XYZ file of C-alpha atoms in Angstrom:
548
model
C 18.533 102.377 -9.950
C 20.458 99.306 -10.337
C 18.854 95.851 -11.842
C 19.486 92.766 -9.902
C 18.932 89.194 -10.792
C 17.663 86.793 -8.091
C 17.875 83.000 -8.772
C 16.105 80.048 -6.568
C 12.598 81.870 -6.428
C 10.139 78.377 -5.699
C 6.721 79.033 -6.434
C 3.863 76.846 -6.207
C 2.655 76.333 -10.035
C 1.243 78.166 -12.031
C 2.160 81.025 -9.734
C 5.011 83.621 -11.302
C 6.566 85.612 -8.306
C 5.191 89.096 -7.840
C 6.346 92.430 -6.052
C 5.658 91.424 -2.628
C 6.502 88.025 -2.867
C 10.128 88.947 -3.903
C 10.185 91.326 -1.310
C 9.656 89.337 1.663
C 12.171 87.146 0.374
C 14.658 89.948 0.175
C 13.478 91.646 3.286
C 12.573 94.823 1.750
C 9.499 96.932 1.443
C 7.370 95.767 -1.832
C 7.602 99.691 -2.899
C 11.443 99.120 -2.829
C 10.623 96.075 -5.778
C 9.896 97.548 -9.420
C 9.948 96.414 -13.324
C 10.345 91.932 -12.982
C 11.573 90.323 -15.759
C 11.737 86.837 -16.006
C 14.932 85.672 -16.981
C 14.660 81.534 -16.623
C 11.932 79.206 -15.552
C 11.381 75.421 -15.072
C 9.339 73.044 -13.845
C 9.901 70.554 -10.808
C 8.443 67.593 -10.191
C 10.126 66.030 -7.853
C 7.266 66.134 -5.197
C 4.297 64.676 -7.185
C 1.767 66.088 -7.126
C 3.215 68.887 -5.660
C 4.833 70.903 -8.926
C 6.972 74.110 -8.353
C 8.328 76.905 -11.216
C 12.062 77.308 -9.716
C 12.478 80.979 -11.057
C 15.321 83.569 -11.893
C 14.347 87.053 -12.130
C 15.720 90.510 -12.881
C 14.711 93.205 -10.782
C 15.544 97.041 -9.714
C 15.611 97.335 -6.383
C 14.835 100.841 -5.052
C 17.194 99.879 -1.599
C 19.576 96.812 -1.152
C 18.643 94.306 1.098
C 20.513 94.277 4.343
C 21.807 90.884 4.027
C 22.132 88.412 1.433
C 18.763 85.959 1.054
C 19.085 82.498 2.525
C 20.252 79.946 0.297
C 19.064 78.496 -2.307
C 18.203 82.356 -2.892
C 21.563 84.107 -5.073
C 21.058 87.709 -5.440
C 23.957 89.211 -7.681
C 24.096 92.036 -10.356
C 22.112 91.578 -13.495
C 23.699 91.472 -16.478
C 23.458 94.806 -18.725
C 20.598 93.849 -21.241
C 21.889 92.418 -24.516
C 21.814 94.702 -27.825
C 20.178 93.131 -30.642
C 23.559 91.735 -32.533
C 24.179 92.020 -36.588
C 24.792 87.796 -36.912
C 27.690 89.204 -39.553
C 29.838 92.499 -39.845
C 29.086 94.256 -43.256
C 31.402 92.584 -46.586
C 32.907 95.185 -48.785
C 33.092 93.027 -51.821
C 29.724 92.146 -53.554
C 29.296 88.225 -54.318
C 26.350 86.299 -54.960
C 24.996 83.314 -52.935
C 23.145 80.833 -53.242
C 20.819 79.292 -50.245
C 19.770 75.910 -51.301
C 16.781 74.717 -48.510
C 15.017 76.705 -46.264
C 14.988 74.409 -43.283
C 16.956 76.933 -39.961
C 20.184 76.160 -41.272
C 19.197 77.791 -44.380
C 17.409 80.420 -43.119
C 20.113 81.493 -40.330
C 22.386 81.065 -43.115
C 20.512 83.345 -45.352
C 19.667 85.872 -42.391
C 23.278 86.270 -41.434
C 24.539 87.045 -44.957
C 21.772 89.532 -45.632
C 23.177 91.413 -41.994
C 26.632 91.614 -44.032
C 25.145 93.145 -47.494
C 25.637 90.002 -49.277
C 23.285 89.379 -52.646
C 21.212 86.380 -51.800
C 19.019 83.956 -54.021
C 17.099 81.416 -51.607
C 16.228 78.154 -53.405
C 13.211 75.917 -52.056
C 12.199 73.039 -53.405
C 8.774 73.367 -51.579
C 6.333 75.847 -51.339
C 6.283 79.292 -49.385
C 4.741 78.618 -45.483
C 0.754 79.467 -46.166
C 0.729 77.908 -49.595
C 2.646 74.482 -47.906
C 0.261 74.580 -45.352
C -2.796 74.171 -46.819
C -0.705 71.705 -49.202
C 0.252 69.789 -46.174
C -3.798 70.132 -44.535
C -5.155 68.362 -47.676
C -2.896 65.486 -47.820
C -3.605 64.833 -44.398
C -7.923 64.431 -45.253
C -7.444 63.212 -48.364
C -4.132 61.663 -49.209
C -3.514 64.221 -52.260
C 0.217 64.014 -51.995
C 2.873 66.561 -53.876
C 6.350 64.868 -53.919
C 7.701 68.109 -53.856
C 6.113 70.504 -51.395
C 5.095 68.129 -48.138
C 6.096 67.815 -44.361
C 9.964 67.148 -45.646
C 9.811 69.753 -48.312
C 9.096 73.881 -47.994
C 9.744 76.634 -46.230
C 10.823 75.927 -42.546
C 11.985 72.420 -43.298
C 11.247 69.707 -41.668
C 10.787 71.202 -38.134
C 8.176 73.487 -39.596
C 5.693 70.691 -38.648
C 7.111 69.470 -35.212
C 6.748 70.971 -31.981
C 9.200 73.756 -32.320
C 11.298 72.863 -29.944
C 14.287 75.028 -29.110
C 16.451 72.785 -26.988
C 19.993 71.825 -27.814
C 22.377 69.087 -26.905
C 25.016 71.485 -26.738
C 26.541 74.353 -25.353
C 27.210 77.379 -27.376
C 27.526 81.155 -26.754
C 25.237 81.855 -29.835
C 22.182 79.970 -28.550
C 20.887 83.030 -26.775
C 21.095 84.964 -30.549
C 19.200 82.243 -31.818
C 16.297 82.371 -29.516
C 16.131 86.226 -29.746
C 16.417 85.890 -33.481
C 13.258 84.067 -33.326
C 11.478 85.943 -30.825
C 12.093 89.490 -32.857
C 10.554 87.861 -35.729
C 7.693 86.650 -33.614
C 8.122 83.148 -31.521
C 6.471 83.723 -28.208
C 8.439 85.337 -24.924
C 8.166 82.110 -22.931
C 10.795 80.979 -25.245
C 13.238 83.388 -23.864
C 13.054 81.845 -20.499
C 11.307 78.475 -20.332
C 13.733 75.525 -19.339
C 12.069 73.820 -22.612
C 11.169 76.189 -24.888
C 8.998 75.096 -27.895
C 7.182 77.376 -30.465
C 4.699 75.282 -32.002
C 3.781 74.939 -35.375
C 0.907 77.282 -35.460
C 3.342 80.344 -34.058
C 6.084 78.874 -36.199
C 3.966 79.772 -39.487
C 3.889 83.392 -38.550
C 7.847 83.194 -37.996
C 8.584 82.294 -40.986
C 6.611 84.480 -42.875
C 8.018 87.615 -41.312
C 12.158 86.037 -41.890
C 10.853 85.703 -45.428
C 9.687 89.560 -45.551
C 12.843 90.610 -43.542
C 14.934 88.849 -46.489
C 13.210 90.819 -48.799
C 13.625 93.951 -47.350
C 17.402 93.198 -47.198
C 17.210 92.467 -51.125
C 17.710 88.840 -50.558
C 15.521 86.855 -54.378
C 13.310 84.244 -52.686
C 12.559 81.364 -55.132
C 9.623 78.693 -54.763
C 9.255 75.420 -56.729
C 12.912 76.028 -57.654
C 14.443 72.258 -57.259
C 18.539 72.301 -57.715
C 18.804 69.250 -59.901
C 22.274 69.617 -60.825
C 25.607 72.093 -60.677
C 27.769 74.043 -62.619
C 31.655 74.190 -62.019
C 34.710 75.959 -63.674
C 36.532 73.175 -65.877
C 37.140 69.901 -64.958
C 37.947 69.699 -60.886
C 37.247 73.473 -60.441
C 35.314 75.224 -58.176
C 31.121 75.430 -58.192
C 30.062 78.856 -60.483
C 26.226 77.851 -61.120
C 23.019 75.500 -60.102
C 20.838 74.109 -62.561
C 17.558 74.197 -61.573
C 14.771 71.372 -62.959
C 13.621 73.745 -65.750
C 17.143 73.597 -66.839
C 17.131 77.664 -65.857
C 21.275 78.407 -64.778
C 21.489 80.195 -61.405
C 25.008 81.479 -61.688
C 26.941 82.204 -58.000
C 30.050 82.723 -56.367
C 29.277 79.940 -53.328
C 26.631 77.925 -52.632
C 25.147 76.632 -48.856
C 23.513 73.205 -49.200
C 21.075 73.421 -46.341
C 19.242 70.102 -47.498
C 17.520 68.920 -44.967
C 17.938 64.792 -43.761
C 14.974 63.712 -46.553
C 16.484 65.277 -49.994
C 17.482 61.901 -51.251
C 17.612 62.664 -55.103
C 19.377 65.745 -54.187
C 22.082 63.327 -52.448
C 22.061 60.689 -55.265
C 22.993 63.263 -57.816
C 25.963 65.263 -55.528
C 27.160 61.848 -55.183
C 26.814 60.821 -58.758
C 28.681 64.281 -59.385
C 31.866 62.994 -57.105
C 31.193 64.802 -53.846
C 32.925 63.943 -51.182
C 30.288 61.736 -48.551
C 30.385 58.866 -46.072
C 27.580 56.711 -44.448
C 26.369 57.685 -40.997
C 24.467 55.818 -38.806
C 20.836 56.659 -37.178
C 17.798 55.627 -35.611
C 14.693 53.844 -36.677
C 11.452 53.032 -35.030
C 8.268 53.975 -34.308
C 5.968 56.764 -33.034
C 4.194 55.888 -29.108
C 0.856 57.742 -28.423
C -0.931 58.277 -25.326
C -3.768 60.035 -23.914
C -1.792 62.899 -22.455
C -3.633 62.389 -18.877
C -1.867 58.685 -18.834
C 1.471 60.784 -19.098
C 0.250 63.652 -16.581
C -0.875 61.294 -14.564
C 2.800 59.380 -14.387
C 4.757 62.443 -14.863
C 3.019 65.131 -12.048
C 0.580 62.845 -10.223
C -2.485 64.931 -11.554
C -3.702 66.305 -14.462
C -1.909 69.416 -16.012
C -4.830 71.322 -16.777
C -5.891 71.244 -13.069
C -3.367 72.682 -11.910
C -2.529 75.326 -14.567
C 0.657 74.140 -16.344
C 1.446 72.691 -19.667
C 0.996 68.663 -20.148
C 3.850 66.473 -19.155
C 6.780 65.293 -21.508
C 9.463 62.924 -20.919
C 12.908 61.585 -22.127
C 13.923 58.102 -21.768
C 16.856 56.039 -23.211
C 17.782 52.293 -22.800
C 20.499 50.077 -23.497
C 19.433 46.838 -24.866
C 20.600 43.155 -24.655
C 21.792 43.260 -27.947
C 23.584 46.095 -27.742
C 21.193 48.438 -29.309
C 20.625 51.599 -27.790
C 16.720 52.767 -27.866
C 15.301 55.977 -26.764
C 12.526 58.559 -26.877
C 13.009 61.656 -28.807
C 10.942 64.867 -29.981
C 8.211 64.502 -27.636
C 5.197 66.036 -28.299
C 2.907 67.071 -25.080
C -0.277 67.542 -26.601
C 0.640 66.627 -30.134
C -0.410 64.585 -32.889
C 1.363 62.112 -35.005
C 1.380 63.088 -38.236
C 2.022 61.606 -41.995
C 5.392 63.164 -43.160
C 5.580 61.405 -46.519
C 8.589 62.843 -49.475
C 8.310 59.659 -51.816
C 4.989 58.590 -53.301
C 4.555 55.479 -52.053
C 6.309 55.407 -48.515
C 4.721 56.047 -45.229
C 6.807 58.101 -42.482
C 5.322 59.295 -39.252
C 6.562 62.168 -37.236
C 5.063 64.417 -34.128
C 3.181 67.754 -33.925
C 2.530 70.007 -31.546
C 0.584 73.384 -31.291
C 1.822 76.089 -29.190
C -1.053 75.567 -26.241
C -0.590 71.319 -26.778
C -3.873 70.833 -26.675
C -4.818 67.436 -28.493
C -5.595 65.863 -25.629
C -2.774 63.376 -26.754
C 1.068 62.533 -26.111
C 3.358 61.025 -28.366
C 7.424 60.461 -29.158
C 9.485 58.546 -30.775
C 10.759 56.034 -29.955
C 13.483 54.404 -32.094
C 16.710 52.018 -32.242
C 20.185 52.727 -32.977
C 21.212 51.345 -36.664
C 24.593 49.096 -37.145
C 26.076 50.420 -40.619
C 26.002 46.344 -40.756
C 22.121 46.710 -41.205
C 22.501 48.134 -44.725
C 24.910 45.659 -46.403
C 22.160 43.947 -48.261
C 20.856 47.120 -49.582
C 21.227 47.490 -53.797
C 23.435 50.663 -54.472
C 26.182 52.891 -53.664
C 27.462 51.696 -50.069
C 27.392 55.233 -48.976
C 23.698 55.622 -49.874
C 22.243 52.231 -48.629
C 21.292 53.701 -45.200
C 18.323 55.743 -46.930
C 17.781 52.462 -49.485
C 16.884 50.614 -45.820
C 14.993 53.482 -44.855
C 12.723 53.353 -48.069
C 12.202 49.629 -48.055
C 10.792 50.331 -44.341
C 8.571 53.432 -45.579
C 7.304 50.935 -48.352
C 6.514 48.056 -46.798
C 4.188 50.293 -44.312
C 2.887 51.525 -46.697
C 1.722 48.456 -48.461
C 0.722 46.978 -44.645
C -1.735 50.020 -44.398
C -3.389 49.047 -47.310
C -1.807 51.522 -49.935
C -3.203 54.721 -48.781
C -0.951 56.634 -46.585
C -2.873 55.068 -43.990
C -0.464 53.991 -40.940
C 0.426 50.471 -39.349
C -0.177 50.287 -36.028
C -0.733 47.952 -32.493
C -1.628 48.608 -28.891
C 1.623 48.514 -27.073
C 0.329 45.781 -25.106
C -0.603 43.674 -28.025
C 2.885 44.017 -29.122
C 4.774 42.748 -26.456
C 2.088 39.687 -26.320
C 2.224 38.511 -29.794
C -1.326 38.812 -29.960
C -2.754 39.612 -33.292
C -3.483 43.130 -33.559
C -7.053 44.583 -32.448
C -9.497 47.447 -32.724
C -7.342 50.876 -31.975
C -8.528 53.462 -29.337
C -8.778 56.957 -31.173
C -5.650 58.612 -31.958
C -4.322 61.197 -34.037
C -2.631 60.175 -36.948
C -4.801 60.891 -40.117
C -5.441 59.836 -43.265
C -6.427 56.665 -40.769
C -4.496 54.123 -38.761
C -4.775 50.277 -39.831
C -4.310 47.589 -37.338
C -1.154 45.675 -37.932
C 1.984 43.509 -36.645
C 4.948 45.267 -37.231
C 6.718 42.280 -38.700
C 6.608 43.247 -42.174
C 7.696 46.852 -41.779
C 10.628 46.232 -39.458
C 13.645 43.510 -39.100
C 13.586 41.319 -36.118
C 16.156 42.859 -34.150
C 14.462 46.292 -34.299
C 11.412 44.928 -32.467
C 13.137 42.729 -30.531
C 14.867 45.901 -28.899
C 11.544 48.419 -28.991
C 10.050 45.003 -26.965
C 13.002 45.017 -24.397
C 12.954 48.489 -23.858
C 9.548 49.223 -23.553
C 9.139 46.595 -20.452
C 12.402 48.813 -18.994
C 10.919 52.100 -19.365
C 7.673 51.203 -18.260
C 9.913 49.762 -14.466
C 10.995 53.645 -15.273
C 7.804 55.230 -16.251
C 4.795 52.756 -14.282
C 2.387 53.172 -16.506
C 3.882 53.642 -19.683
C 2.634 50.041 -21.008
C -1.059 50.512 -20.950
C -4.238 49.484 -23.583
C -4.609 53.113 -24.915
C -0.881 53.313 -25.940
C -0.534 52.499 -29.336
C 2.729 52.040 -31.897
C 2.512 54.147 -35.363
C 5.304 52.784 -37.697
C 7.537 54.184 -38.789
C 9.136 56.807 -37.549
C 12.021 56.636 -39.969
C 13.205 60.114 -40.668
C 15.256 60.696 -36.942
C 18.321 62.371 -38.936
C 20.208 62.279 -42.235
C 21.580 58.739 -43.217
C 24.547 60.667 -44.738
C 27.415 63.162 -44.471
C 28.152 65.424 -47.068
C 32.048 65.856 -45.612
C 33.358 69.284 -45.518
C 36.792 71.070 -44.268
C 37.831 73.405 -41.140
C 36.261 76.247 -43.366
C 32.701 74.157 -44.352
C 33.508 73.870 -47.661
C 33.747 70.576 -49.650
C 36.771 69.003 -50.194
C 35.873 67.853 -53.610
C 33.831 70.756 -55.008
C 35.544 74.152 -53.895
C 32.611 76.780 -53.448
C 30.138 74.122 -51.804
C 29.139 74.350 -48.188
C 27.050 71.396 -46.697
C 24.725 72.902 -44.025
C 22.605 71.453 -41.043
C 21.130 68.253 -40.618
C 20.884 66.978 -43.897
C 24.732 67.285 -44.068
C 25.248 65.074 -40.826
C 26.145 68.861 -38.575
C 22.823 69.159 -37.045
C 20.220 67.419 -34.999
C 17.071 69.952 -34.338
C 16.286 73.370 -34.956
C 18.946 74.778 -32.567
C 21.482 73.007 -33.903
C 20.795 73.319 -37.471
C 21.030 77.511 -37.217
C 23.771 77.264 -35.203
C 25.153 75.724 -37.958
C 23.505 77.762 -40.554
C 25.401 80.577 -38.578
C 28.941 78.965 -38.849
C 28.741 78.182 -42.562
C 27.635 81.416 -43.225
C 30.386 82.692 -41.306
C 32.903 80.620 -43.509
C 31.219 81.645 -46.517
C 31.548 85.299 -45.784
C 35.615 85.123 -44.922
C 35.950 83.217 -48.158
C 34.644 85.888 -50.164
C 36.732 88.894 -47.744
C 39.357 86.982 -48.929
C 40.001 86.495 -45.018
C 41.591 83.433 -43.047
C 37.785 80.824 -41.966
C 37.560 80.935 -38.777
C 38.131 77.280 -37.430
C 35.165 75.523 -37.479
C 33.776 74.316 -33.915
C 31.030 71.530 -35.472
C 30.795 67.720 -34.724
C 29.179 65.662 -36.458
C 26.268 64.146 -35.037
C 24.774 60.740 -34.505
C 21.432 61.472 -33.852
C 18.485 64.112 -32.728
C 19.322 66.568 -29.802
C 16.220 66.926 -28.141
């Protein structure tokens, strides 16, 4: 019987449409409605607090209807179902690679080459997912931090402790091969058809573990604690034939896909030192903003989220400020927690967390202004590197105005934008602890001078939004790489032939969609190169900033 898809289905949340729903719609019998499949759902708002799933669904119908539905109902043929699809066709000639991070640029990377039979040694700096877990659990209670396997640093990357979130400021045919590349190795369904699909960090655990196995399977060597401190190349100018690892062991290959990651800073410093090709890039700085999630329910939907059945409210604001600094929310977290993302002993960095239910009771973002390349002139250093010098003097100085212990600075929003001196904090999330602070000794003037601005704009946007139980973390510092490791039309480094720069610590990326996409299209490059084959041209931009 043949499978329809019907778009413009409105239900009343957190109703999904059923047989005999979609039948009256269609003007059909409900026995003439079999096997639903949802193919896209969102949320609407509009009519606080009146909330509606708009829904697309795939269908058989057992008989047509005898007219087309009433707009905004579309009834047209579904789409034959998608086969799962090899990410590469198989290479003849047998090569070996090397995968340097394991962030999604590495991983899609690696996944794609294992599809086309290529030998495959994956280099972490970090830890595997369960041991970096519980490495990441005990800094959080007891400050016990490892420079080298941390929020930044292990398998997943950086996004392994975030929200998960699968949304992408850009439109690409091989989105759809992400998400099901995710889903086969065990993200939830929803992310298949949610508007804004997120995984969580909790689901995104068992992910990982099961692309690692898969990898195996497919012969790919995965290597832990194994920290690329240096390379190897043929003669003087020629192309990359080894990596030096930091216990001086020689990992010989025929390419190699730098998948950093935007926080590998002595990674950088040495490719640089080394005479890589890389320019500065700007980015965003700021802070974390936490509220109780009802606050944001409350603004967003009118009620509270768990009353009515759906999953707490996010949001997405940006601002253009008097002095010409853009500032804007980014990687919200519905009910997340902020959370201490240190990679340098010594420097506090905040970031946001969410579980797959977002449960903490809590909401928070960043928000963050744009940097000038201007702002790092005074740094010491290599020009090109002085955007991550500014971001360490920022990480430092919180750290020394939360007393030395990982602990975070932080004000109520409201005492902020009074001047007042900071007082007593409601509970929040961020652990090891939160110390009351101004955020004049972490920040630069004009940084809070903008964060001020725009926070009195988006809460005219947001009423609300300024209240006593928001509070300001500092700093969220870490928004995306500070750098660009340049590369050609076929990904490859001008200056060191056989080098690939990958993802977001390369300046290609901005979130976990992004960075596989990525992963996928260097891999892709890498492949050709050793088929001997023409690259196919490369399709990337570099980006400014975060896409979600």
């Amino acid at each position: 019987m043949p499978r329809f898809r019907l778009s413009g289905v409105r239900v009343r949340a957190p109703k999904a449409p059923d047989e005999a729903l979609l039948a009256r719609l269609l003007g059909v019998s409900p026995e003439d409605v079999s096997e639903i499949s949802i193919f896209r759902r969102s949320l609407d708002a509009r009519k606080k607090p009146d909330l509606v799933y708009e829904y697309a669904v795939d269908l058989t119908l057992g008989k047509e209807p005898e007219a087309a539905p009433a707009p905004p109902l579309a009834l047209e043929p579904a789409p034959p179902p998608r086969a799962p699809e090899l990410l590469l066709p198989l290479l003849e000639r047998k090569a070996r690679v090397a995968v340097v991070g394991t962030g999604p640029a590495g991983l899609f990377a690696a996944l794609a080459l294992a599809d086309a039979g290529v030998p495959l040694v994956v280099l972490e700096r970090g830890e595997a997912a369960e041991e970096r877990y519980r490495t990441v659990m005990r800094f959080w209670k007891s400050g016990d931090f490892d420079p080298e396997s941390n929020v930044q640093f292990g398998e997943g990357g950086a996004g392994t402790f975030s929200d998960g979130k699968l949304t992408c400021g850009k439109r690409h045919d091989k989105i759809a091969v992400v998400l099901e590349t995710l889903h086969r190795f065990g993200a939830p369904d929803t992310i298949l058809y949610d508007g804004k699909p997120h995984i969580g960090t909790d689901r995104l655990v068992v992910v990982l573990r099961n692309i690692r196995r898969h990898l195996q399977d497919h012969g790919a060597e995965m290597r832990y604690r194994a920290k690329v401190v240096d390379f190897v190349r043929q003669g003087e100018g020629g192309p990359l034939t080894a990596l030096v690892l930091a216990d001086g062991e020689v990992v010989p290959c025929d390419a190699a896909i730098f998948a950093l990651g935007h926080s590998a800073r002595d990674t950088v410093e040495t490719l640089h030192a080394r005479g890589v090709a890389m320019s500065a890039k700007a980015f965003a700085m700021g802070v974390r903003i936490e509220h109780p999630q009802d606050e944001v329910d409350l603004i967003q939907y009118g009620r509270i989220a768990s009353s009515c059945g759906v999953m707490p409210a996010d949001y997405k604001m940006t601002a253009q400020t008097s002095g010409g600094r853009g500032v804007y929310t980014f990687c919200m977290c519905p009910g997340g927690e902020v959370i201490a993302c240190s990679s340098e002993a010594g420097g506090v960095v905040t970031n946001g967390m969410s579980r797959y239910k977002r449960a903490s009771g809590f909401a928070n973002s960043g928000l963050v202004v744009q940097t000038h390349l201007s702002d790092f002139a005074p740094e010491p250093g290599p020009e090109v590197l002085r955007g991550a010098s500014f971001q360490r003097r920022v990480e430092r100085a919180a750290f020394a105005a939360g007393g030395g212990t990982y602990a975070a600075p932080a004000i109520r929003v409201t005492d902020f934008l009074s001047g007042r001196a900071p007082r007593l904090l409601p509970r929040g999330t961020y652990t090891p602890a939160c110390v009351p602070s101004r955020l004049d000794a972490v920040y630069p003037a004009p940084y809070l001078e903008a964060l001020a601005e725009a926070l009195r704009y988006f809460d005219r946007k947001m009423r609300g939004f300024v209240s006593e139980e928001a509070v300001l973390v500092a700093p969220e510092s870490r928004t995306s790489s500070p750098i660009r490791i340049e590369r050609n039309e076929a990904c490859e480094s001008p200056s060191l032939p056989g080098l690939f720069p990958a993802g977001e610590g390369a300046g290609f990326a901005g979130g976990i969609v992004s960075a596989s996409l990525d992963g996928l299209r260097v891999a892709r490059a890498v492949r050709a190169r050793l088929a001997g084959e023409t690259p196919p041209p490369s399709d990337a931009r570099p980006v400014s900033g975060p896409e979600y």
